[in-house]
CSV table of C-alpha atoms in Angstrom, one decimal:
chain,number,residue,atom,x,y,z
D,111,MET,CA,5.4,-15.6,15.2
D,112,SER,CA,3.6,-12.5,15.9
D,113,SER,CA,3.6,-9.4,13.7
D,114,ARG,CA,3.9,-6.0,15.6
D,115,ILE,CA,3.3,-2.6,14.7
D,116,LYS,CA,6.4,-0.5,14.8
D,117,ILE,CA,7.1,3.1,15.1
D,118,ILE,CA,10.7,3.7,13.6
D,119,ASP,CA,12.8,7.0,14.0
D,120,ASN,CA,14.0,7.9,10.4
D,121,LEU,CA,17.3,9.6,11.7
D,122,SER,CA,18.9,6.6,13.6
D,123,ASN,CA,16.5,4.0,12.2
D,124,SER,CA,15.7,2.6,15.6
D,125,THR,CA,12.3,1.2,16.9
D,126,LEU,CA,10.9,3.9,19.2
D,127,TYR,CA,7.6,1.9,20.0
D,128,GLU,CA,5.9,-1.5,19.1
D,129,PHE,CA,2.4,-2.4,19.4
D,130,SER,CA,0.3,-5.5,18.9
D,131,MET,CA,-2.0,-5.6,15.8
D,132,GLU,CA,-4.9,-5.3,18.3
D,133,ASP,CA,-3.3,-1.9,19.4
D,134,ALA,CA,-3.3,-0.3,16.0
D,135,ASP,CA,-5.2,2.6,17.1
D,136,ARG,CA,-3.0,3.3,19.7
D,137,ALA,CA,0.2,2.9,17.4
D,138,TYR,CA,-1.7,5.7,15.1
D,139,GLU,CA,-2.2,7.7,18.2
D,140,LYS,CA,1.4,7.6,19.2
D,141,SER,CA,2.8,8.2,15.6
D,142,GLU,CA,1.0,11.3,15.4
D,143,GLU,CA,1.9,12.7,18.7
D,144,LEU,CA,5.7,11.8,17.7
D,145,GLU,CA,5.0,13.8,14.2
D,146,GLU,CA,3.6,16.9,16.2
D,147,MET,CA,6.8,17.1,18.6
D,148,GLY,CA,8.8,17.3,15.2
D,149,LEU,CA,9.9,13.7,15.0
D,150,ASP,CA,10.8,12.1,11.7
D,151,ILE,CA,9.0,8.8,12.0
D,152,LYS,CA,7.6,6.1,9.9
D,153,LEU,CA,4.8,3.5,10.9
D,154,ILE,CA,5.3,0.3,9.7
D,155,ILE,CA,2.1,-2.3,9.7
D,156,PRO,CA,2.8,-5.7,8.3
D,157,SER,CA,0.2,-6.5,5.6
D,158,VAL,CA,-2.0,-9.8,6.1
D,159,SER,CA,0.4,-11.4,3.3
D,160,GLU,CA,3.5,-10.6,5.3
D,161,THR,CA,2.0,-12.0,8.4
D,162,LEU,CA,1.2,-15.1,6.6
D,163,ILE,CA,4.4,-15.7,5.3
D,164,LYS,CA,5.9,-15.1,8.5
D,165,SER,CA,3.9,-17.4,10.2
D,166,LEU,CA,4.5,-19.9,7.9
D,167,GLY,CA,8.3,-19.5,8.6
D,168,ALA,CA,9.5,-17.5,5.7
D,169,ASN,CA,12.9,-15.6,6.2
D,170,ALA,CA,13.9,-12.0,5.7
D,171,ASP,CA,14.7,-12.9,2.3
D,172,LYS,CA,11.5,-14.2,1.2
D,173,ILE,CA,9.4,-11.4,2.9
D,174,GLU,CA,11.4,-8.8,0.8
D,175,LYS,CA,10.9,-10.8,-2.1
D,176,LEU,CA,7.1,-10.9,-1.5
D,177,LYS,CA,7.1,-6.9,-1.0
D,178,GLU,CA,8.7,-6.5,-4.2
D,179,MET,CA,6.5,-8.7,-6.0
D,180,MET,CA,3.6,-6.9,-4.5
D,181,ASP,CA,4.9,-3.2,-5.4
D,182,GLU,CA,5.7,-4.4,-9.0
D,183,GLU,CA,1.7,-5.8,-9.1
D,184,ILE,CA,0.5,-2.7,-7.9
D,185,ALA,CA,2.5,-0.6,-10.1
D,186,SER,CA,1.5,-2.5,-13.0
D,187,HIS,CA,-2.2,-1.8,-12.0
D,188,ILE,CA,-1.5,1.8,-12.2
D,189,GLU,CA,1.1,2.2,-15.0
D,190,GLU,CA,-0.5,0.0,-17.7
D,191,GLU,CA,-2.9,1.3,-20.1
D,192,GLY,CA,-6.4,0.1,-19.0
D,193,SER,CA,-5.5,-0.2,-15.6
D,194,CYS,CA,-8.0,-0.6,-12.9
D,195,SER,CA,-7.0,2.5,-11.1
D,196,ILE,CA,-6.6,6.1,-11.7
D,197,CYS,CA,-3.1,7.2,-12.3
D,198,LEU,CA,-1.7,9.9,-10.0
D,199,PRO,CA,-1.0,13.2,-11.8
D,200,ASP,CA,2.8,12.9,-11.7
D,201,GLY,CA,2.5,9.2,-12.9
D,202,LYS,CA,4.6,8.1,-10.0
D,203,ILE,CA,3.3,5.5,-7.2
D,204,HIS,CA,3.3,7.3,-3.8
D,205,GLN,CA,3.8,5.3,-0.8
């Protein structure tokens, strides 16, 4: 199973473009072009962990669970006292 970079329209939640991981530069360029045109989009690039579990046959529920676990782990490093990263001024995690 291959992982693809996707450009999603936030209004319709439809996939506008897909790129291979090798074409990441083209995906960034296209997303900038679309934003300059005024489109509200998001660029989705699968993480290494997501690519790995997909290749091992994980279903959508398992992938979502992995994303949640990773978000919680990152949040704990930001929010806990003596964490290894610098907190943002408003104390919130920005994605």
